[in-house]
Amino acid sequence: MDPALTQALKTGVAPMQEYLLQGSILDGSKDILLHRLRGLCDNADTAPETFSDHEMRVLNNRCSQSMCKHLRYVGQTEMGIGDKSRHTLVRTCLDIGVSDTVVKFLNEMGFRADFEFVARGIFFHKGRMKVTVSKLFKLSQPGDPQAGLEPVSGSHLVELSVVAPTGQEQVGEDMKNFAEQLKPLVCLEKIDHKPFAAAKQGT
Amino acid sequence: MAQSGVTVSIEAVHENQIQEVSLDGHETVIPPLSMSECLAKSAQKIDFGEEDEGIEGKQTSEEGTTEKEESAFQPSLWPWDSVRNKLKTSLTEIGVLLDVLNIAKEKKYMAIVQVQQDTSEPKSALQLLAKKKAISLQSICGGLNTAASVLISGAERLKRSQEEKGGVSSHDKFHIELLKLRQNWRLKKVGNSIIGDLSYRSAGSRFWQGGTFEVTKTTSLPSDQEGSTAQQYPLQVVIPSELEGSSYLQLEIKSVPDSMDLMSVTLQVPDGFGRTPLNAHWQSRLDTAQNVLFCKELFAQLAREAVQLKSNVPHVVVSNQIITNIFPGVQLSIVLCHSTGKGDKKTGPHSGKMDHKHVLEHSLHQLLREVHHRTLHLAAPHPVTAPFGMSKRRRLAGPTAMSRSDLKEMSDRSGETLLEQIIKQARHEVLRQRTMSVIDRLAGEIPDPQIMAHWSCLNSPLQSNVKIIITSNGYEGMRVTWQSLDLEIGVDGILVTTKDRRTLKLSFQEKEVEDIIRWQVSQHHIALSQNLARLIGWQVLSYNGCSGVGEMEGFACASSIQLVAPNNDRMLSVRSGPTSGLHVFLKIDSSGNLDPSLSSLVDPKWLNLGGTFRELDLEQIEGRNLATKLELIMAMVNKKR
């Protein structure tokens, strides 16, 4: 039997993978992109949802605090960036809803806080694809999202992601086709995260 | 003596003749003829001049008289002589031919005339054509005719387009209509044709059947039928055959005898109702086609649920009908009526006889639209990185540690099927109708206290409220005498709240509502008497809300009251029960019968203990209702003597 399947049966956790494409767009052109996305995605007649999330990255984990806390455990990117057969970045991920005590719990386990930021933006969806256009803010006082926020850069981050069970290749194709629709405004592509991690360790 | 047989030895002849044998025994063999020598020998034998003569003769003569021939002819120096002669003659002949050709080239003395066979080919094609024309004249004529007609019709079209008034050519008209079509429907250009989508896919439907229609230009000439001049549109839509005609969903609630088996239901035959004519406007045609698709999806969903649902009551699905019992003796049937419009129209108002529940049909449509809506509008995850597609409650189920039963309850509540919902609504409808009819009937039957029903404006498909107030005409000012009742009509039963805040649960039986109202009427009589007495000045001796004496009622209980006049010599007793009715008794004591000697010893009030109650005939007493009658009685009885 497939080793991933046996593992899943043993632990009782479904193996999910996240397919990710990222790009950025300057603040000035954000409105055109929003208009485009509104037409392409589901629910064109209702206004899209806005969100404001405070994310804390704890070593290799992502822990977002908002109305209900959510923990996301993300693994290494599969097969590296050079793999031409995959159009998107693929990495295994585990999504867990958690209670408020998660930060303390993680600290007890030995994880140390890496960095945190606030993301504010708009959320679209088309079928099971999630598109977010968000602006990242730095916290002037660490740990307190209510205190002043300063934007990190003059552009918005655009992300297209799908969380699907392992082994579905069609997802990559669908995402690539969708990304083609946004081509002249924003180029969504798979971005290698290794240089960033290496640069951070160097500093 | 006989000698032994001569030994005969047979030896093969030497192939090669021996020329000589030398002294040392070496044989010199005549070498066999080489190939060229052999050929020469054979060529010698062939007579080139006499080829046609019998070759057999030659062969025989060859074998036998080879030498003779050689002696007949001149002995040739070399065997190729005759061959040489023959070739010489042929050379001579070719020379002659060459000379002839050279002379012919000059064209002075000789000329070459063409032989007929060679020049027949260029002429044959024409001949063939002529032959074909001759043989298949009709087919060519036909071909030319069709070509001519095509050209003529094209010319007509061009002429028509040129002659049109308004300056807008039909080509432009087509595009204007196409623009209007695009404003309402999704269109796509596939190859040479324009395809549109009339299904609910973009609105969240997941039905397997898709509806694609094709948009074409009207090419046919306007016909001469009456009334068709105004309906010639430049645009035409081609609708798939399975969506043609019109359809609707028919919902019916009927009472059937209790012992009726679900299997013996009568099948509905949809009656032929109006079809949209082919040259109707494209919007109406597309609308009806979309409606057909919607009704199909709705019925398919209901049928699927009816088959898969595990419930106490079995649902029966028969071709285009779903039948189920919602109450014992009450049946709900949902029928998909689809008429393609091709059959003959049935005359007569068939639909008038059937009792459609239009509200419930509309409700079904709304429920399906809600299902569509839920498919598309999934709750956005907060935070955004969380997996989306789960409701907020589900997402919190983990952190708040919901138990298995909680999760199950949550999934049951959110995933109610279409059929369950419509059955609930139908049940509520039945209960409400029944309650209404009972109240109205009783209000007509019981003249004495007035029964008023106030239905609440705010109600849902699953719950309605009604407040019943029982008063006496003319005495409404006395709020205390009012009897009020609150009925909360739900899905399975009715919850009754009385004036003193007692709650009772009723089932779906009509009789229970009637009983309750009658009981309240009887209570009202007694309450009225009590308050009247207080107003007039009579004293209440006893009030019994539920009297345990006297004949037993069919249901509930009777109540009674005893009143005494201010001067203590008259007593009135009123007893009212839901089944026994209203009775008023009067006691006039006969203090005159007593011994006058006792009156000084005994207090006059004790003289009232004797006497018998006699019933009053309320019919004879003037008065519209009990209140006026009682008032009259009390006034008369209390007259100053």
mmCIF file with all atom_site columns, N, CA and C in Angstrom, chain A residues 43 49-51 53 62 64 66 68 70 72 95 97-98 123 125 127-128 130 132, chain B residues 373 375-388 392 395-396 398-399:
data_model
loop_
_atom_site.group_PDB
_atom_site.id
_atom_site.type_symbol
_atom_site.label_atom_id
_atom_site.label_alt_id
_atom_site.label_comp_id
_atom_site.label_asym_id
_atom_site.label_entity_id
_atom_site.label_seq_id
_atom_site.pdbx_PDB_ins_code
_atom_site.Cartn_x
_atom_site.Cartn_y
_atom_site.Cartn_z
_atom_site.occupancy
_atom_site.B_iso_or_equiv
_atom_site.pdbx_formal_charge
_atom_site.auth_seq_id
_atom_site.auth_comp_id
_atom_site.auth_asym_id
_atom_site.auth_atom_id
_atom_site.pdbx_PDB_model_num
ATOM 1   N N  . ASN A 1 43  ? -19.323 34.376 -6.989 1.00 0.00 ? 43  ASN A N  1
ATOM 2   C CA . ASN A 1 43  ? -20.062 35.431 -6.268 1.00 0.00 ? 43  ASN A CA 1
ATOM 3   C C  . ASN A 1 43  ? -19.677 36.819 -6.749 1.00 0.00 ? 43  ASN A C  1
ATOM 4   N N  . GLU A 1 49  ? -15.053 39.542 0.550  1.00 0.00 ? 49  GLU A N  1
ATOM 5   C CA . GLU A 1 49  ? -14.814 39.616 1.989  1.00 0.00 ? 49  GLU A CA 1
ATOM 6   C C  . GLU A 1 49  ? -13.465 40.248 2.281  1.00 0.00 ? 49  GLU A C  1
ATOM 7   N N  . THR A 1 50  ? -13.429 41.023 3.335  1.00 0.00 ? 50  THR A N  1
ATOM 8   C CA . THR A 1 50  ? -12.149 41.585 3.756  1.00 0.00 ? 50  THR A CA 1
ATOM 9   C C  . THR A 1 50  ? -11.673 40.833 4.980  1.00 0.00 ? 50  THR A C  1
ATOM 10  N N  . PHE A 1 51  ? -10.405 40.900 5.205  1.00 0.00 ? 51  PHE A N  1
ATOM 11  C CA . PHE A 1 51  ? -9.891  40.223 6.390  1.00 0.00 ? 51  PHE A CA 1
ATOM 12  C C  . PHE A 1 51  ? -8.732  41.018 6.964  1.00 0.00 ? 51  PHE A C  1
ATOM 13  N N  . ASP A 1 53  ? -5.635  39.830 9.480  1.00 0.00 ? 53  ASP A N  1
ATOM 14  C CA . ASP A 1 53  ? -5.065  38.733 10.267 1.00 0.00 ? 53  ASP A CA 1
ATOM 15  C C  . ASP A 1 53  ? -3.722  39.108 10.854 1.00 0.00 ? 53  ASP A C  1
ATOM 16  N N  . ARG A 1 62  ? 3.336   28.397 11.237 1.00 0.00 ? 62  ARG A N  1
ATOM 17  C CA . ARG A 1 62  ? 2.579   29.638 11.067 1.00 0.00 ? 62  ARG A CA 1
ATOM 18  C C  . ARG A 1 62  ? 1.429   29.593 12.034 1.00 0.00 ? 62  ARG A C  1
ATOM 19  N N  . SER A 1 64  ? -1.741  31.897 13.193 1.00 0.00 ? 64  SER A N  1
ATOM 20  C CA . SER A 1 64  ? -2.456  33.160 12.998 1.00 0.00 ? 64  SER A CA 1
ATOM 21  C C  . SER A 1 64  ? -3.441  33.374 14.118 1.00 0.00 ? 64  SER A C  1
ATOM 22  N N  . SER A 1 66  ? -6.702  35.380 15.206 1.00 0.00 ? 66  SER A N  1
ATOM 23  C CA . SER A 1 66  ? -7.789  36.313 14.898 1.00 0.00 ? 66  SER A CA 1
ATOM 24  C C  . SER A 1 66  ? -8.984  35.808 15.697 1.00 0.00 ? 66  SER A C  1
ATOM 25  N N  . CYS A 1 68  ? -10.813 33.043 15.710 1.00 0.00 ? 68  CYS A N  1
ATOM 26  C CA . CYS A 1 68  ? -10.468 31.763 16.319 1.00 0.00 ? 68  CYS A CA 1
ATOM 27  C C  . CYS A 1 68  ? -9.067  31.453 15.857 1.00 0.00 ? 68  CYS A C  1
ATOM 28  N N  . HIS A 1 70  ? -5.754  29.622 14.688 1.00 0.00 ? 70  HIS A N  1
ATOM 29  C CA . HIS A 1 70  ? -5.551  28.569 13.700 1.00 0.00 ? 70  HIS A CA 1
ATOM 30  C C  . HIS A 1 70  ? -4.065  28.321 13.564 1.00 0.00 ? 70  HIS A C  1
ATOM 31  N N  . ARG A 1 72  ? -1.020  26.366 11.537 1.00 0.00 ? 72  ARG A N  1
ATOM 32  C CA . ARG A 1 72  ? -0.727  25.727 10.267 1.00 0.00 ? 72  ARG A CA 1
ATOM 33  C C  . ARG A 1 72  ? 0.718   25.269 10.285 1.00 0.00 ? 72  ARG A C  1
ATOM 34  N N  . ASP A 1 95  ? -3.540  21.709 8.860  1.00 0.00 ? 95  ASP A N  1
ATOM 35  C CA . ASP A 1 95  ? -4.302  22.856 9.368  1.00 0.00 ? 95  ASP A CA 1
ATOM 36  C C  . ASP A 1 95  ? -5.051  22.438 10.604 1.00 0.00 ? 95  ASP A C  1
ATOM 37  N N  . GLY A 1 97  ? -7.401  23.859 13.990 1.00 0.00 ? 97  GLY A N  1
ATOM 38  C CA . GLY A 1 97  ? -8.034  24.913 14.766 1.00 0.00 ? 97  GLY A CA 1
ATOM 39  C C  . GLY A 1 97  ? -7.581  24.764 16.207 1.00 0.00 ? 97  GLY A C  1
ATOM 40  N N  . VAL A 1 98  ? -7.182  25.850 16.825 1.00 0.00 ? 98  VAL A N  1
ATOM 41  C CA . VAL A 1 98  ? -6.633  25.750 18.184 1.00 0.00 ? 98  VAL A CA 1
ATOM 42  C C  . VAL A 1 98  ? -7.301  26.755 19.097 1.00 0.00 ? 98  VAL A C  1
ATOM 43  N N  . PHE A 1 123 ? -10.395 38.861 0.090  1.00 0.00 ? 123 PHE A N  1
ATOM 44  C CA . PHE A 1 123 ? -10.336 37.430 -0.162 1.00 0.00 ? 123 PHE A CA 1
ATOM 45  C C  . PHE A 1 123 ? -11.360 37.052 -1.237 1.00 0.00 ? 123 PHE A C  1
ATOM 46  N N  . HIS A 1 125 ? -12.705 33.664 -3.861 1.00 0.00 ? 125 HIS A N  1
ATOM 47  C CA . HIS A 1 125 ? -12.569 32.225 -4.087 1.00 0.00 ? 125 HIS A CA 1
ATOM 48  C C  . HIS A 1 125 ? -13.273 31.837 -5.383 1.00 0.00 ? 125 HIS A C  1
ATOM 49  N N  . GLY A 1 127 ? -14.403 28.189 -6.903 1.00 0.00 ? 127 GLY A N  1
ATOM 50  C CA . GLY A 1 127 ? -14.368 26.752 -6.666 1.00 0.00 ? 127 GLY A CA 1
ATOM 51  C C  . GLY A 1 127 ? -13.576 26.517 -5.397 1.00 0.00 ? 127 GLY A C  1
ATOM 52  N N  . ARG A 1 128 ? -12.496 25.749 -5.469 1.00 0.00 ? 128 ARG A N  1
ATOM 53  C CA . ARG A 1 128 ? -11.724 25.550 -4.238 1.00 0.00 ? 128 ARG A CA 1
ATOM 54  C C  . ARG A 1 128 ? -10.424 26.349 -4.239 1.00 0.00 ? 128 ARG A C  1
ATOM 55  N N  . LYS A 1 130 ? -8.280  29.655 -3.634 1.00 0.00 ? 130 LYS A N  1
ATOM 56  C CA . LYS A 1 130 ? -8.372  30.840 -2.784 1.00 0.00 ? 130 LYS A CA 1
ATOM 57  C C  . LYS A 1 130 ? -7.428  31.892 -3.333 1.00 0.00 ? 130 LYS A C  1
ATOM 58  N N  . THR A 1 132 ? -5.982  35.718 -2.434 1.00 0.00 ? 132 THR A N  1
ATOM 59  C CA . THR A 1 132 ? -5.987  36.817 -1.467 1.00 0.00 ? 132 THR A CA 1
ATOM 60  C C  . THR A 1 132 ? -5.085  37.926 -1.985 1.00 0.00 ? 132 THR A C  1
ATOM 61  N N  . HIS B 2 373 ? -27.369 28.402 -3.637 1.00 0.00 ? 373 HIS B N  1
ATOM 62  C CA . HIS B 2 373 ? -26.670 29.522 -3.009 1.00 0.00 ? 373 HIS B CA 1
ATOM 63  C C  . HIS B 2 373 ? -25.622 29.020 -2.036 1.00 0.00 ? 373 HIS B C  1
ATOM 64  N N  . THR B 2 375 ? -24.013 26.306 -2.128 1.00 0.00 ? 375 THR B N  1
ATOM 65  C CA . THR B 2 375 ? -22.856 25.710 -2.806 1.00 0.00 ? 375 THR B CA 1
ATOM 66  C C  . THR B 2 375 ? -21.819 26.758 -3.140 1.00 0.00 ? 375 THR B C  1
ATOM 67  N N  . LEU B 2 376 ? -22.310 27.908 -3.559 1.00 0.00 ? 376 LEU B N  1
ATOM 68  C CA . LEU B 2 376 ? -21.375 28.952 -3.988 1.00 0.00 ? 376 LEU B CA 1
ATOM 69  C C  . LEU B 2 376 ? -20.849 29.781 -2.839 1.00 0.00 ? 376 LEU B C  1
ATOM 70  N N  . HIS B 2 377 ? -21.766 30.185 -1.956 1.00 0.00 ? 377 HIS B N  1
ATOM 71  C CA . HIS B 2 377 ? -21.351 31.114 -0.915 1.00 0.00 ? 377 HIS B CA 1
ATOM 72  C C  . HIS B 2 377 ? -20.838 30.352 0.287  1.00 0.00 ? 377 HIS B C  1
ATOM 73  N N  . LEU B 2 378 ? -19.579 29.960 0.193  1.00 0.00 ? 378 LEU B N  1
ATOM 74  C CA . LEU B 2 378 ? -18.999 29.296 1.354  1.00 0.00 ? 378 LEU B CA 1
ATOM 75  C C  . LEU B 2 378 ? -18.462 30.353 2.291  1.00 0.00 ? 378 LEU B C  1
ATOM 76  N N  . ALA B 2 379 ? -18.460 30.047 3.555  1.00 0.00 ? 379 ALA B N  1
ATOM 77  C CA . ALA B 2 379 ? -17.998 31.039 4.519  1.00 0.00 ? 379 ALA B CA 1
ATOM 78  C C  . ALA B 2 379 ? -16.507 31.267 4.337  1.00 0.00 ? 379 ALA B C  1
ATOM 79  N N  . ALA B 2 380 ? -16.105 32.504 4.374  1.00 0.00 ? 380 ALA B N  1
ATOM 80  C CA . ALA B 2 380 ? -14.681 32.803 4.235  1.00 0.00 ? 380 ALA B CA 1
ATOM 81  C C  . ALA B 2 380 ? -13.966 32.402 5.507  1.00 0.00 ? 380 ALA B C  1
ATOM 82  N N  . PRO B 2 381 ? -12.802 31.857 5.379  1.00 0.00 ? 381 PRO B N  1
ATOM 83  C CA . PRO B 2 381 ? -12.116 31.448 6.600  1.00 0.00 ? 381 PRO B CA 1
ATOM 84  C C  . PRO B 2 381 ? -11.461 32.639 7.281  1.00 0.00 ? 381 PRO B C  1
ATOM 85  N N  . HIS B 2 382 ? -11.535 32.700 8.582  1.00 0.00 ? 382 HIS B N  1
ATOM 86  C CA . HIS B 2 382 ? -10.778 33.700 9.320  1.00 0.00 ? 382 HIS B CA 1
ATOM 87  C C  . HIS B 2 382 ? -9.884  32.974 10.267 1.00 0.00 ? 382 HIS B C  1
ATOM 88  N N  . PRO B 2 383 ? -8.620  32.914 10.245 1.00 0.00 ? 383 PRO B N  1
ATOM 89  C CA . PRO B 2 383 ? -7.801  33.696 9.328  1.00 0.00 ? 383 PRO B CA 1
ATOM 90  C C  . PRO B 2 383 ? -7.818  33.126 7.921  1.00 0.00 ? 383 PRO B C  1
ATOM 91  N N  . VAL B 2 384 ? -7.299  33.875 7.007  1.00 0.00 ? 384 VAL B N  1
ATOM 92  C CA . VAL B 2 384 ? -7.436  33.513 5.606  1.00 0.00 ? 384 VAL B CA 1
ATOM 93  C C  . VAL B 2 384 ? -6.673  32.250 5.253  1.00 0.00 ? 384 VAL B C  1
ATOM 94  N N  . THR B 2 385 ? -5.666  31.942 6.036  1.00 0.00 ? 385 THR B N  1
ATOM 95  C CA . THR B 2 385 ? -4.868  30.776 5.682  1.00 0.00 ? 385 THR B CA 1
ATOM 96  C C  . THR B 2 385 ? -5.560  29.477 6.062  1.00 0.00 ? 385 THR B C  1
ATOM 97  N N  . ALA B 2 386 ? -6.639  29.558 6.814  1.00 0.00 ? 386 ALA B N  1
ATOM 98  C CA . ALA B 2 386 ? -7.317  28.327 7.225  1.00 0.00 ? 386 ALA B CA 1
ATOM 99  C C  . ALA B 2 386 ? -8.015  27.700 6.032  1.00 0.00 ? 386 ALA B C  1
ATOM 100 N N  . PRO B 2 387 ? -8.269  26.418 6.074  1.00 0.00 ? 387 PRO B N  1
ATOM 101 C CA . PRO B 2 387 ? -8.976  25.796 4.956  1.00 0.00 ? 387 PRO B CA 1
ATOM 102 C C  . PRO B 2 387 ? -10.385 26.343 4.876  1.00 0.00 ? 387 PRO B C  1
ATOM 103 N N  . PHE B 2 388 ? -10.828 26.581 3.652  1.00 0.00 ? 388 PHE B N  1
ATOM 104 C CA . PHE B 2 388 ? -12.142 27.188 3.582  1.00 0.00 ? 388 PHE B CA 1
ATOM 105 C C  . PHE B 2 388 ? -13.151 26.205 3.031  1.00 0.00 ? 388 PHE B C  1
ATOM 106 N N  . LYS B 2 392 ? -18.354 28.368 10.384 1.00 0.00 ? 392 LYS B N  1
ATOM 107 C CA . LYS B 2 392 ? -17.594 28.840 11.532 1.00 0.00 ? 392 LYS B CA 1
ATOM 108 C C  . LYS B 2 392 ? -17.755 27.890 12.703 1.00 0.00 ? 392 LYS B C  1
ATOM 109 N N  . ARG B 2 395 ? -15.554 24.994 12.351 1.00 0.00 ? 395 ARG B N  1
ATOM 110 C CA . ARG B 2 395 ? -14.152 25.302 12.593 1.00 0.00 ? 395 ARG B CA 1
ATOM 111 C C  . ARG B 2 395 ? -13.849 25.394 14.075 1.00 0.00 ? 395 ARG B C  1
ATOM 112 N N  . LEU B 2 396 ? -14.855 25.865 14.820 1.00 0.00 ? 396 LEU B N  1
ATOM 113 C CA . LEU B 2 396 ? -14.646 25.983 16.262 1.00 0.00 ? 396 LEU B CA 1
ATOM 114 C C  . LEU B 2 396 ? -14.870 24.675 16.983 1.00 0.00 ? 396 LEU B C  1
ATOM 115 N N  . GLY B 2 398 ? -13.289 21.960 16.832 1.00 0.00 ? 398 GLY B N  1
ATOM 116 C CA . GLY B 2 398 ? -12.050 21.390 17.347 1.00 0.00 ? 398 GLY B CA 1
ATOM 117 C C  . GLY B 2 398 ? -11.593 22.054 18.626 1.00 0.00 ? 398 GLY B C  1
ATOM 118 N N  . PRO B 2 399 ? -11.331 23.359 18.564 1.00 0.00 ? 399 PRO B N  1
ATOM 119 C CA . PRO B 2 399 ? -10.844 24.028 19.773 1.00 0.00 ? 399 PRO B CA 1
ATOM 120 C C  . PRO B 2 399 ? -11.816 23.980 20.940 1.00 0.00 ? 399 PRO B C  1
#
